[in-house]
Coordinates of C-alpha atoms in Angstrom, one line a residue:
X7 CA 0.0 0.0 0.0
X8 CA 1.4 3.6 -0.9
X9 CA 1.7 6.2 1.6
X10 CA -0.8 8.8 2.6
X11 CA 1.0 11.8 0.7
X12 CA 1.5 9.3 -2.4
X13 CA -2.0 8.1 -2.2
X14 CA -3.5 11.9 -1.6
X15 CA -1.1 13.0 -4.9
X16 CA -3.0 9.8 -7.1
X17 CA -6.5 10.7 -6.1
X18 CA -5.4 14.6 -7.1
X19 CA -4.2 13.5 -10.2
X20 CA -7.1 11.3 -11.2
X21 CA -9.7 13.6 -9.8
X22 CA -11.4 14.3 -13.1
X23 CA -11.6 10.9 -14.0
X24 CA -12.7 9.7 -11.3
X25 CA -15.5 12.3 -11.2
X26 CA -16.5 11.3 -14.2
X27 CA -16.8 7.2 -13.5
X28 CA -19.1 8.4 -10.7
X29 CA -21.3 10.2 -13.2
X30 CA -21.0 7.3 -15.0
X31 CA -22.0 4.8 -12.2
X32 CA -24.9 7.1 -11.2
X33 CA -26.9 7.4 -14.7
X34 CA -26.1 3.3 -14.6
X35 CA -27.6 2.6 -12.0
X36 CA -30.3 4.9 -12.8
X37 CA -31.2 2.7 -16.1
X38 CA -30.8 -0.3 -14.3
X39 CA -33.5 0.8 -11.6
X40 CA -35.9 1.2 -14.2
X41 CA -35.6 -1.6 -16.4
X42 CA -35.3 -3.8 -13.2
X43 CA -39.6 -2.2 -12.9
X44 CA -40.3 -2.6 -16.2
X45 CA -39.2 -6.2 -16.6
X46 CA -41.0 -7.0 -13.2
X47 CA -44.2 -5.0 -14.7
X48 CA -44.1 -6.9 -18.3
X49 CA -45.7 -10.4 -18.8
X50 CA -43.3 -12.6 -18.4
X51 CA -43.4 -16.8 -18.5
X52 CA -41.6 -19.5 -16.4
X53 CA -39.2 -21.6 -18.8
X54 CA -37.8 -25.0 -18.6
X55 CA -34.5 -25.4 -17.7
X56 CA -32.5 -28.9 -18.2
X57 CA -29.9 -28.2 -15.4
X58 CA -32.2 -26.6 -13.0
X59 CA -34.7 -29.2 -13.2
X60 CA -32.0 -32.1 -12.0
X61 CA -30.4 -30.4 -9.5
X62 CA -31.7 -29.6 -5.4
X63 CA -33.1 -26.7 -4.0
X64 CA -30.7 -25.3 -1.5
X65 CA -31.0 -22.3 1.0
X66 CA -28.0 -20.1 0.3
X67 CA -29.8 -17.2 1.2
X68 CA -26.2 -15.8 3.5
X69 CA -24.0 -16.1 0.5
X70 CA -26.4 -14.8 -2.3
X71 CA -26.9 -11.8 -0.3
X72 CA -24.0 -10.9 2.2
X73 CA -21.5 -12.3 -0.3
X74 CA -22.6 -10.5 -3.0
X75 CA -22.5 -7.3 -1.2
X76 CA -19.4 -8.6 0.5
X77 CA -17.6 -9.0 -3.4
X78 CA -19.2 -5.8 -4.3
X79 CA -17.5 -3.7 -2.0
X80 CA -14.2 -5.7 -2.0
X81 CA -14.2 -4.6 -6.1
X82 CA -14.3 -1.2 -4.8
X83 CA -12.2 -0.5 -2.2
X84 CA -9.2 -2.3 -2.9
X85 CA -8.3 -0.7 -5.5
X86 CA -9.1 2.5 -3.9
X87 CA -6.2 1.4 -1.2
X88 CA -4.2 -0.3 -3.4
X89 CA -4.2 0.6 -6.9
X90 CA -5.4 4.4 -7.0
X91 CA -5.0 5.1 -10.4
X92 CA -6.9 2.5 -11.8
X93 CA -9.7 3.6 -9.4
X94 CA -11.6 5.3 -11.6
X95 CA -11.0 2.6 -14.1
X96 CA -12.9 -0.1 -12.0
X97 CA -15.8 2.0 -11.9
X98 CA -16.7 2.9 -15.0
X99 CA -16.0 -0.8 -15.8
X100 CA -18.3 -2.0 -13.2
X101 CA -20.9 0.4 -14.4
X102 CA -20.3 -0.7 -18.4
X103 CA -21.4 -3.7 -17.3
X104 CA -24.6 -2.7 -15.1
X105 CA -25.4 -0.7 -18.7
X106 CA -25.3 -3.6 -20.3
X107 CA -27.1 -5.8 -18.1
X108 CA -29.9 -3.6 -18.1
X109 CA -30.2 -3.7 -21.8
X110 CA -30.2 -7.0 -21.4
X111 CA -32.8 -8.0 -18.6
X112 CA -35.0 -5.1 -20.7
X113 CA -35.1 -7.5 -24.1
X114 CA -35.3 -11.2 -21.6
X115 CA -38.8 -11.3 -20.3
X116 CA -38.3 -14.6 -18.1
X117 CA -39.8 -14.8 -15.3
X118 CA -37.9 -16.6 -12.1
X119 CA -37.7 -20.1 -12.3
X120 CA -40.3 -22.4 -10.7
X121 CA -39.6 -23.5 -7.6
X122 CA -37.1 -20.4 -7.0
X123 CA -36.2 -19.9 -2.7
X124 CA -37.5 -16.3 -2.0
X125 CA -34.7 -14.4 -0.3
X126 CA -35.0 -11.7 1.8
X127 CA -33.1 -8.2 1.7
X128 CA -32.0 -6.0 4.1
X129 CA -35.1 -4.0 4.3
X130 CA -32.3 -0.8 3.3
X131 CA -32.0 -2.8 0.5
X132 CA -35.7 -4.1 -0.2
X133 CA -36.2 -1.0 -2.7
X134 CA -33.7 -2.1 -5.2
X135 CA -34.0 -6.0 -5.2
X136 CA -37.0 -7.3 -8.0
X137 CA -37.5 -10.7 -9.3
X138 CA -37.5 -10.5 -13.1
X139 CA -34.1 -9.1 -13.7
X140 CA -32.8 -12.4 -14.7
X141 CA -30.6 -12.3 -18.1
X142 CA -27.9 -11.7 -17.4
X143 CA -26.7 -13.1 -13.8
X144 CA -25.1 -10.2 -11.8
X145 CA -24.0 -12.5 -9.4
X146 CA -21.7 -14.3 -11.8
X147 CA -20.7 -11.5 -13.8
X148 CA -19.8 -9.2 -11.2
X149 CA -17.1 -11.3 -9.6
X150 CA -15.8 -12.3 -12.6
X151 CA -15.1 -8.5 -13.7
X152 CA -13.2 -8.4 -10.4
X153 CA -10.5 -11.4 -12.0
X154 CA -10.3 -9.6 -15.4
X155 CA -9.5 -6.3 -13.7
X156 CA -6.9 -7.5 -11.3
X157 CA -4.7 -9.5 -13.6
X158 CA -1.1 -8.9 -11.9
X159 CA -2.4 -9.7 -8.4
X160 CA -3.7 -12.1 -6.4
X161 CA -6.9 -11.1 -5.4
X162 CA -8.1 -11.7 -9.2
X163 CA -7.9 -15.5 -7.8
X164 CA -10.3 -15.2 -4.8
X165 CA -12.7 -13.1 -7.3
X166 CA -12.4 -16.0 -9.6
X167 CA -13.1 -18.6 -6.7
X168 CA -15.9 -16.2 -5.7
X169 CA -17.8 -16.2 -9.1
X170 CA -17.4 -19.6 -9.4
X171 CA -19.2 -19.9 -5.9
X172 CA -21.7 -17.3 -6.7
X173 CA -23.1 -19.5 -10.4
X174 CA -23.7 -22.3 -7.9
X175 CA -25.3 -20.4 -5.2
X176 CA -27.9 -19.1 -8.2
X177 CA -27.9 -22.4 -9.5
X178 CA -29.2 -24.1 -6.2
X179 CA -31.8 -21.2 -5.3
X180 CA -32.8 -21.2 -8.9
X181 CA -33.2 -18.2 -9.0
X182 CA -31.4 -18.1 -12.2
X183 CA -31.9 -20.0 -15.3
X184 CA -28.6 -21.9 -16.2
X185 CA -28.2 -20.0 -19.8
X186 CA -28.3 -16.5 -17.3
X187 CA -25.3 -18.2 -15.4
X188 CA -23.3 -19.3 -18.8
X189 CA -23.5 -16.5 -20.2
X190 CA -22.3 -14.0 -17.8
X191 CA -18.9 -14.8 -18.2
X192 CA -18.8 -14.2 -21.8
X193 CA -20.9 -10.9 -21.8
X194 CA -18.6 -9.7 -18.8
X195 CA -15.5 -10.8 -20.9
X196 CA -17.3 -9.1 -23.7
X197 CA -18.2 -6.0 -22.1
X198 CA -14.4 -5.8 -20.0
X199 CA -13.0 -5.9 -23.9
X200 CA -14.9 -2.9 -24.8
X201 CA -14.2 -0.9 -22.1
X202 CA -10.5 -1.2 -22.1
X203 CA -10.6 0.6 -25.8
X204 CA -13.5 3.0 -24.8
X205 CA -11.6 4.2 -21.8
X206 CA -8.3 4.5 -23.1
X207 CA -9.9 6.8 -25.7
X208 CA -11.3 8.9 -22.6
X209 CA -8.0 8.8 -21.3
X210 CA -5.9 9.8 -24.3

């Protein structure tokens, strides 16, 4: 970890940038927020799936919520200690994909699988969480972001391990269909791609 004066002169002179993946984050969020209600107010119909209907229901209701928050703020803050100056690079990457994602679940109108455990939110958290928002998985894609963005240190491993984990937390709830799961790590390769160019130009 850098020192206080060199981590104070990296946050000076990314400021802008790092302003600016906020902005970015914000309006992503934003979008996702509202496709998340119009997918959840759409007609929307239950699907077989050939994985999910050979596999147990389990209750992993700890990990799919407190991990995933646990991951979430793990992708944020260390390299806000660690790597400053690709700060603001982590965040407009984590909200490329959200972007995405909602343009996604907006096109996908599935609605959860049968049989899906209902899990319960921290009620501060109870105003963003909605059923619907199924194509792509978050869950999965999320973590996996976290291993593409880290690749000269070792914490790219534990996000690795950790979306590994998360596709079978999904899997076992079923709250995912097993095409939501697959994909994720190709659209969040796909998406991680893009940004590197797009941001570089923004950069330059």
């Amino acid at each position: 970890m850098a020192s206080l004066k060199e981590w104070k002169t990296e946050i000076h002179a990314h400021k802008n940038l790092i302003i600016l993946s906020f902005a970015f984050l914000l309006a992503a969020l934003i979008l996702d927020f509202y496709a998340r209600i119009y997918v959840n107010e759409v007609p929307s119909v239950v699907a077989p799936d050939l994985i999910l209907n050979h596999i147990p229901t389990l209750d992993l209701d700890f990990i799919f919520i407190y991990g995933y928050i646990f991951i979430v703020i793990l992708l944020f803050v260390y390299p806000l200690l660690f790597y400053v100056k690709d700060f603001h690079k982590v965040i407009s990457q984590f909200s490329l994909l959200i972007v995405v994602r909602a343009i996604f679940t907006t096109f996908t109108h599935l609605e959860i699988p049968a049989g899906a455990l209902k899990f319960h939110v921290p009620n501060i958290l109870s105003i963003i969480s909605f059923q619907n928002d199924l194509f792509f998985s978050g869950h999965t894609a999320v973590p996996f972001l976290g291993f593409l963005l880290f690749p000269k240190s070792r914490i790219r491993y534990f996000f690795l391990a950790a979306s590994g984990v998360m596709a079978l937390t999904v899997l076992f709830m079923h709250v995912h269909y097993t095409i939501d799961v697959f994909s994720a790590f190709f659209i969040a390769y796909g998406t991680f791609k893009i940004g590197e160019k797009f941001f570089k130009k923004i950069e330059g």
